[in-house]
Coordinates of C-alpha atoms and ligand atoms in Angstrom, one line a residue:
M121 CA -9.7 20.8 -28.4
R122 CA -6.2 18.6 -29.0
V123 CA -4.4 18.4 -25.8
A124 CA -1.2 16.8 -24.7
V125 CA -0.3 15.7 -21.4
V126 CA 3.4 14.6 -20.5
G127 CA 3.8 12.4 -17.8
A128 CA 1.5 9.4 -16.6
G129 CA 2.0 10.0 -12.9
A130 CA -0.9 10.4 -10.4
V131 CA -1.4 13.9 -11.8
G132 CA -1.1 13.3 -15.5
V133 CA -3.3 10.3 -15.7
T134 CA -6.0 12.6 -13.4
A135 CA -5.7 15.4 -15.8
A136 CA -5.9 13.0 -19.0
H137 CA -8.7 11.4 -17.7
A138 CA -10.7 14.6 -16.8
L139 CA -9.8 16.2 -20.0
A140 CA -11.4 13.0 -22.3
E141 CA -14.2 13.1 -19.6
R142 CA -14.7 16.9 -20.9
D143 CA -14.7 16.2 -24.8
A144 CA -10.8 16.9 -25.3
D145 CA -8.9 14.8 -27.7
V146 CA -6.0 13.7 -25.4
V147 CA -2.8 11.7 -26.0
L148 CA -0.8 11.1 -22.8
F149 CA 3.0 10.6 -23.1
E150 CA 4.9 8.9 -20.7
A151 CA 8.9 8.3 -20.9
G152 CA 8.7 5.1 -19.2
A153 CA 5.6 3.2 -17.8
V154 CA 2.6 4.6 -16.0
A155 CA 3.6 5.2 -12.2
S156 CA 7.4 4.4 -13.2
G157 CA 7.9 8.2 -11.4
S158 CA 7.4 9.3 -7.9
S159 CA 3.8 7.9 -7.6
G160 CA 5.1 4.2 -8.1
R161 CA 7.0 5.2 -4.7
A162 CA 5.0 7.3 -2.8
A163 CA 3.5 6.4 0.8
G164 CA 0.1 7.3 -0.1
V165 CA -0.9 8.9 3.3
C166 CA -3.9 11.2 2.5
Y167 CA -5.9 13.9 4.5
D168 CA -7.7 17.1 4.5
A169 CA -5.8 18.3 7.8
F170 CA -4.4 21.7 6.0
A171 CA -4.1 25.2 7.6
D172 CA -4.5 26.8 4.2
R173 CA -8.3 27.1 3.1
V174 CA -7.3 25.9 -0.8
D175 CA -5.1 23.0 0.2
A176 CA -7.9 21.8 2.3
E177 CA -10.5 22.2 -0.4
L178 CA -8.5 20.1 -2.9
A179 CA -7.8 17.4 -0.3
D180 CA -11.4 17.4 0.7
R181 CA -12.4 16.9 -3.1
S182 CA -9.5 14.5 -3.4
L183 CA -10.7 12.0 -0.6
A184 CA -14.1 12.2 -2.1
R185 CA -12.7 11.1 -5.3
F186 CA -10.5 8.1 -4.0
R187 CA -13.5 6.9 -2.0
D188 CA -15.6 6.9 -5.6
L189 CA -12.7 5.2 -7.1
S190 CA -12.0 2.6 -4.5
G191 CA -12.7 -0.9 -5.5
A192 CA -12.2 -0.7 -9.0
G193 CA -9.5 -1.4 -11.4
G194 CA -6.9 -2.9 -8.1
F195 CA -7.1 0.7 -6.2
T196 CA -8.5 0.6 -2.8
F197 CA -8.9 3.5 -0.5
T198 CA -8.8 2.6 3.4
D199 CA -10.2 5.2 5.4
C200 CA -7.9 5.6 8.6
P201 CA -7.5 8.7 11.1
Y202 CA -4.3 10.9 10.7
V203 CA -2.7 11.8 14.0
W204 CA 0.1 14.1 14.4
L205 CA 2.0 14.9 17.6
A206 CA 4.2 16.9 19.6
R207 CA 6.2 15.4 22.7
E208 CA 6.7 16.5 25.9
G209 CA 9.3 19.3 26.0
D210 CA 8.7 20.4 22.5
E211 CA 7.0 23.4 22.7
R212 CA 7.7 25.0 19.4
H213 CA 5.9 21.9 17.6
A214 CA 3.2 21.9 20.2
R215 CA 2.3 25.5 19.4
A216 CA 2.4 24.7 15.8
I217 CA -0.3 22.1 16.3
R218 CA -2.5 24.0 18.5
E219 CA -2.5 27.0 15.9
G220 CA -2.6 24.9 13.3
V221 CA -5.7 23.0 14.5
A222 CA -7.4 26.1 15.0
R223 CA -7.0 27.4 11.4
M224 CA -8.1 23.9 10.0
R225 CA -11.3 24.3 12.1
D226 CA -11.8 27.9 10.7
H227 CA -12.4 26.3 7.6
D228 CA -14.5 23.3 9.1
R229 CA -12.0 20.1 9.0
A230 CA -12.8 17.4 11.3
V231 CA -10.1 17.8 13.4
S232 CA -9.2 18.0 16.9
L233 CA -6.9 18.6 19.8
L234 CA -6.1 15.8 22.4
D235 CA -3.8 15.5 25.7
A236 CA -1.8 12.6 26.6
A237 CA -4.5 10.9 28.6
A238 CA -7.2 11.4 25.7
L239 CA -5.0 10.3 23.0
G240 CA -3.9 7.1 25.2
E241 CA -7.7 6.3 25.5
R242 CA -8.3 6.5 21.9
F243 CA -4.8 4.9 20.5
P244 CA -3.2 3.1 23.7
T245 CA 0.0 2.3 21.5
L246 CA 0.7 6.5 20.9
E247 CA 0.3 7.5 24.6
A248 CA 4.0 7.7 25.8
D249 CA 5.3 11.1 26.7
V250 CA 2.9 13.2 24.4
A251 CA 2.6 16.7 25.2
V252 CA -0.1 17.4 22.4
A253 CA -1.7 15.6 19.5
A254 CA -4.3 16.2 16.9
V255 CA -6.7 13.9 14.7
A256 CA -8.0 14.3 11.7
E257 CA -11.2 12.1 11.0
D258 CA -11.3 12.4 7.4
A259 CA -8.2 10.9 6.4
G260 CA -6.9 7.3 4.8
Y261 CA -4.5 5.6 2.8
A262 CA -4.0 4.0 -0.7
D263 CA -1.4 2.7 -3.0
P264 CA -0.5 5.6 -5.1
D265 CA 0.9 3.2 -7.7
A266 CA -2.4 1.4 -8.0
Y267 CA -4.6 4.7 -8.4
T268 CA -2.1 5.5 -11.3
R269 CA -2.8 2.4 -12.9
A270 CA -6.5 2.5 -12.6
V271 CA -7.0 5.9 -13.4
A272 CA -4.8 5.2 -16.5
G273 CA -7.0 2.6 -17.3
L274 CA -10.2 4.8 -17.1
A275 CA -8.6 7.5 -19.2
E276 CA -7.7 4.9 -22.0
R277 CA -11.2 4.0 -21.9
A278 CA -12.4 7.5 -22.1
G279 CA -10.3 7.6 -25.5
V280 CA -7.2 9.0 -24.2
D281 CA -4.1 7.7 -26.5
L282 CA -1.6 6.8 -24.1
R283 CA 1.6 6.2 -25.6
T284 CA 4.3 4.7 -23.2
R285 CA 8.0 4.5 -23.4
V286 CA 7.9 7.7 -25.5
P287 CA 9.8 10.6 -23.8
A288 CA 8.6 14.2 -24.8
G289 CA 10.0 17.3 -25.4
V290 CA 7.8 20.6 -25.5
R291 CA 8.6 23.5 -28.0
E292 CA 6.3 26.9 -28.9
G293 CA 3.2 26.4 -30.6
P294 CA 2.9 24.4 -28.6
R295 CA 4.3 21.0 -30.1
V296 CA 5.3 17.8 -28.6
E297 CA 8.6 16.4 -29.9
T298 CA 9.5 12.9 -29.6
H299 CA 12.2 10.8 -31.3
E300 CA 9.8 9.9 -34.1
R301 CA 7.8 13.2 -34.8
S302 CA 6.5 16.6 -34.0
E303 CA 3.1 17.1 -33.3
S304 CA 0.8 20.3 -32.8
F305 CA -1.7 20.7 -30.0
D306 CA -4.1 23.1 -28.7
A307 CA -2.7 23.0 -25.6
V308 CA 0.0 21.4 -23.7
L309 CA 0.3 20.1 -19.9
V310 CA 3.4 19.0 -18.2
A311 CA 3.2 16.9 -15.2
A312 CA 6.5 15.5 -15.7
G313 CA 7.1 15.3 -12.0
V314 CA 10.8 16.0 -11.1
H315 CA 11.6 16.3 -15.0
T316 CA 9.1 19.2 -15.7
R317 CA 11.6 22.2 -15.2
R318 CA 13.8 20.2 -18.0
V319 CA 10.9 19.4 -20.4
V320 CA 10.0 23.0 -20.5
E321 CA 13.4 24.7 -20.0
S322 CA 13.5 26.1 -23.6
L323 CA 10.4 27.9 -23.1
A324 CA 10.9 29.8 -19.6
P325 CA 12.5 28.7 -16.1
L326 CA 10.7 27.3 -13.5
P327 CA 11.7 27.4 -9.7
V328 CA 11.5 23.9 -8.9
K329 CA 14.4 21.4 -7.3
P330 CA 14.1 17.9 -6.8
Y331 CA 14.9 16.3 -3.2
R332 CA 15.6 12.8 -2.1
V333 CA 13.3 11.1 0.6
Q334 CA 13.3 7.6 2.0
A335 CA 10.7 4.8 3.6
L336 CA 10.4 1.4 4.7
T337 CA 7.8 -1.3 5.3
T338 CA 7.9 -3.8 8.0
T339 CA 6.6 -7.2 8.3
D340 CA 4.7 -6.6 11.0
G341 CA 3.8 -4.0 13.6
P342 CA 1.3 -2.3 16.1
E343 CA -2.2 -1.5 15.6
T344 CA -2.1 2.5 14.9
P345 CA -3.6 5.2 12.9
M346 CA -2.1 7.3 10.4
L347 CA 0.8 9.2 12.6
Y348 CA 3.3 12.3 12.2
D349 CA 6.0 12.7 14.8
A350 CA 6.4 16.5 14.4
T351 CA 9.5 16.0 17.3
E352 CA 11.1 13.2 15.7
G353 CA 10.1 13.9 12.1
Y354 CA 8.9 10.4 11.2
Y355 CA 5.2 9.4 9.8
C356 CA 4.1 6.1 9.7
R357 CA 0.8 4.4 8.4
P358 CA -0.5 0.6 8.8
H359 CA 0.8 -1.4 6.1
G360 CA -0.6 -5.0 5.7
D361 CA 0.6 -6.6 9.1
G362 CA 2.9 -4.0 9.5
L363 CA 4.1 -0.3 9.1
L364 CA 5.1 2.2 6.5
V365 CA 7.7 4.4 8.0
G366 CA 9.1 7.6 6.3
D367 CA 11.5 10.3 6.9
G368 CA 15.0 10.2 5.4
T369 CA 14.5 13.4 3.8
E370 CA 17.7 15.0 2.0
P371 CA 17.0 18.5 1.7
V372 CA 19.7 18.7 -1.0
E373 CA 19.2 19.2 -4.9
Q374 CA 19.3 16.0 -6.6
H375 CA 20.0 15.3 -10.3
P376 CA 16.3 14.2 -11.6
D377 CA 18.0 10.9 -13.3
V378 CA 21.0 10.3 -11.3
W379 CA 20.2 9.6 -7.8
D380 CA 20.4 6.5 -5.4
R381 CA 17.3 4.6 -5.5
E382 CA 17.9 2.4 -2.9
A383 CA 17.5 3.5 1.0
D384 CA 20.4 4.2 2.8
D385 CA 21.7 2.1 5.8
W386 CA 21.5 5.0 8.4
F387 CA 18.1 5.6 7.4
V388 CA 16.7 1.5 8.2
A389 CA 18.9 1.7 11.2
A390 CA 17.3 5.0 12.5
C391 CA 13.5 3.9 11.6
T392 CA 14.6 0.8 14.1
G393 CA 15.6 3.2 16.6
Y394 CA 12.1 5.6 16.1
E395 CA 9.8 2.5 16.2
T396 CA 11.4 1.2 19.5
R397 CA 11.0 4.8 21.0
A398 CA 7.5 5.1 19.7
F399 CA 6.1 1.6 20.1
D400 CA 8.4 -0.2 22.4
A401 CA 9.1 -2.6 19.8
S402 CA 10.8 -2.9 16.4
W403 CA 9.8 -5.2 13.4
P404 CA 11.7 -6.5 10.6
V405 CA 12.1 -4.7 7.5
E406 CA 10.0 -6.0 4.2
R407 CA 11.3 -3.5 2.0
A408 CA 13.1 -0.2 2.0
W409 CA 13.8 2.4 -1.0
A410 CA 14.3 6.3 -1.8
G411 CA 12.4 8.6 -4.1
L412 CA 12.3 12.1 -5.4
C413 CA 10.1 15.2 -4.3
T414 CA 10.1 18.6 -5.7
A415 CA 10.2 21.7 -3.9
T416 CA 9.6 25.3 -4.9
P417 CA 10.6 28.8 -2.9
D418 CA 7.5 29.2 -1.3
G419 CA 6.3 25.5 -0.5
H420 CA 3.4 25.8 -2.7
P421 CA 3.1 23.6 -6.1
L422 CA 3.4 25.3 -9.3
A423 CA 0.5 24.3 -11.3
G424 CA -1.2 26.4 -13.8
A425 CA -0.3 28.1 -17.1
L426 CA 3.6 28.7 -17.8
P427 CA 4.1 32.5 -17.8
G428 CA 4.5 33.7 -21.1
V429 CA 3.9 30.7 -23.2
D430 CA 0.9 30.4 -25.0
G431 CA -0.9 27.0 -24.4
V432 CA 1.5 25.6 -22.1
F433 CA 0.5 24.5 -18.7
V434 CA 2.6 22.7 -15.9
A435 CA 2.1 20.6 -12.7
T436 CA 4.7 20.2 -10.2
G437 CA 6.5 21.2 -6.8
W438 CA 4.2 19.2 -4.6
Q439 CA 6.7 19.1 -1.8
G440 CA 5.8 15.8 -0.8
H441 CA 1.8 16.1 -0.6
G442 CA 1.3 15.7 -4.4
F443 CA -0.5 12.2 -4.2
M444 CA -3.1 13.2 -1.6
R445 CA -4.5 16.1 -3.5
A446 CA -3.9 14.5 -7.2
P447 CA -7.5 13.7 -8.1
A448 CA -8.7 17.4 -7.4
T449 CA -5.7 19.2 -8.8
G450 CA -5.9 16.9 -11.8
E451 CA -9.5 18.0 -12.5
R452 CA -8.5 21.5 -11.6
L453 CA -5.8 21.6 -14.5
A454 CA -8.0 19.9 -16.8
E455 CA -10.9 22.7 -16.4
Q456 CA -8.1 25.6 -16.5
V457 CA -6.5 24.0 -19.9
L458 CA -10.0 24.1 -21.1
G459 CA -10.2 27.8 -20.3
G460 CA -11.2 27.8 -16.6
K461 CA -9.7 29.6 -13.8
G462 CA -7.4 27.1 -12.4
I463 CA -5.8 27.6 -8.6
P464 CA -4.7 31.2 -8.6
P465 CA -2.2 30.5 -5.3
F466 CA -0.8 28.0 -7.4
D467 CA 0.1 30.4 -10.2
P468 CA 3.5 29.4 -11.8
G469 CA 3.8 33.0 -12.7
R470 CA 4.2 34.2 -9.3
F471 CA 7.9 33.5 -9.7
D472 CA 10.4 34.9 -12.2
G473 CA 11.3 31.5 -12.6
D474 CA 15.3 32.0 -11.8
E475 CA 15.2 33.1 -8.2
P476 CA 17.6 31.1 -5.8
F477 CA 15.8 29.1 -2.9
E478 CA 16.4 26.6 -0.3
I479 CA 14.9 23.3 -0.2
V480 CA 12.2 23.2 2.9
E481 CA 11.3 19.4 3.1
G482 CA 7.1 19.1 2.9
M483 CA 6.3 18.6 6.6
A484 CA 8.4 21.4 7.9
V485 CA 6.5 23.5 5.0
E486 CA 3.3 22.4 6.4
E487 CA 4.5 23.5 9.7
R488 CA 5.2 26.6 8.8
L489 CA 1.7 27.1 6.9
S490 CA 0.1 26.1 9.8
K491 CA 1.6 29.1 12.1
G492 CA 0.2 31.5 9.0
E493 CA 3.8 32.5 7.6
Ligands
FAD518 C1 8.6 7.8 -0.5 C2 8.1 9.1 -0.7 C3 6.6 8.9 -0.1 C4 5.9 10.0 -0.5 N1 4.5 9.8 0.4 C5 3.6 10.7 -0.1 C6 2.5 10.6 0.6 O1 2.4 9.7 1.7 N2 1.2 11.5 0.4 C7 1.5 12.4 -0.9 O2 0.3 12.9 -0.9 N3 2.4 12.4 -1.7 C8 3.7 11.6 -1.1 N4 4.7 11.7 -2.0 C9 4.8 12.7 -3.2 C10 4.2 12.0 -4.1 O3 4.8 10.8 -4.6 C11 4.4 13.0 -5.4 O4 3.9 14.1 -5.1 C12 3.2 12.7 -6.5 O5 3.4 11.4 -6.8 C13 3.7 13.3 -7.8 O6 2.9 12.7 -8.7 P1 3.4 13.6 -10.4 O7 2.3 13.0 -11.4 O8 3.3 14.9 -10.4 O9 4.7 12.7 -10.5 P2 5.5 11.6 -11.1 O10 4.6 10.4 -10.1 O11 6.6 11.6 -10.8 O12 5.3 11.2 -12.7 C14 6.0 12.2 -13.7 C15 6.1 11.1 -14.7 O13 6.4 11.9 -15.9 C16 7.2 10.9 -16.7 N5 8.1 11.8 -17.3 C17 9.3 12.4 -17.2 N6 9.7 13.2 -18.0 C18 9.0 12.9 -19.3 C19 9.3 13.4 -20.6 N7 10.2 14.1 -21.2 N8 8.1 12.7 -21.3 C20 7.3 11.9 -20.8 N9 7.0 11.3 -19.6 C21 8.1 12.1 -18.6 C22 7.7 10.0 -15.6 O14 8.2 9.0 -16.1 C23 6.9 10.1 -14.6 O15 6.1 8.8 -15.0 C24 6.1 10.7 -1.6 C25 7.1 10.8 -2.6 C26 8.0 10.0 -2.2 C27 9.2 9.9 -3.0

């Protein structure tokens, strides 16, 4: 079977590699360089602490793959617990954490609830003002850029024809059109991140919107597990001797090509303020940047067959959680392209494609899902 994959981000390279390992003849088209999209800008926080069963299974499989791949091709996965917490007085988030943990435990995630004293005993830097915290033991972090490059290398060694600096369009057939030629394939998987909607727009509408998020790293930092502070809306993880801190989410639709790649001054100042409140200290900024994520009407990805178009599949709408699930979603999409059943809850056919919707950022989506809404 001859398959085209459009987009060499974490999802596209994983799917291309999995297809080649299953004996498909694969061409991987990338408009820029490998990992030049969101995968080259992501924070690399990974965990299996999802309240939704399908997400939890995908994350579980992904963690296993990250650990298998760690140590080869410049890629390293570092095991590290993931803590999420609500501060005193924030009953709404405290309730969501308790309910989410109960649902995660229903499907066997290694997560537990901690009160402030138990949290402080285990993680002394995190104790202050905490109402309730949860810890996921099966978690860790990685450099998404390094993962994407490493798997692109594996894909090429497995026989994938990787063509960088070749923007591709998709037409019925399915056919892939580039500046130079038009080629027929048995199937095409479009994993073009924020550009996916545009790549398939002549075939079918896709309800996905890009939105901007920001992150920074510091030169030094405290000893800490990975952390999401639900009350304040910040996340952080160890990064070298310092921290990687993120938030700065703007729930506003962005043009996929025209957006500000630099971090805003307000964001850098806000992170410094947060570090001081959370850790009683702040540290010099090493690097600060922005990137795009993709939102969908229900917060679940659009990954599977493009409705009404034979042989075309899409993978986008990860709501800021695409890297941590990429090893499993890439594999499952490869199996679907080859005739398997895919990931039914992510089926793009659940939408007409042109419905209006508001952007809800990824962590807020998770909170909504953890309450079973
Ligand atoms: C600051 C930040 C922090 C994040 N933190 C996390 C995190 O901690 N954990 C997590 O799980 N997720 C995180 N994310 C989200 C994560 O980055 C994405 O969900 C994930 O990288 C999506 O991968 P992808 O392969 O779908 O898309 P991308 O990495 O965007 O890849 C798409 C590729 O398609 C290419 N392309 C586009 N159009 C065409 C075309 N016409 N022809 C050929 N190629 C094309 C692009 O150049 C790009 O390389 C974060 C994102 C940002 C911005």
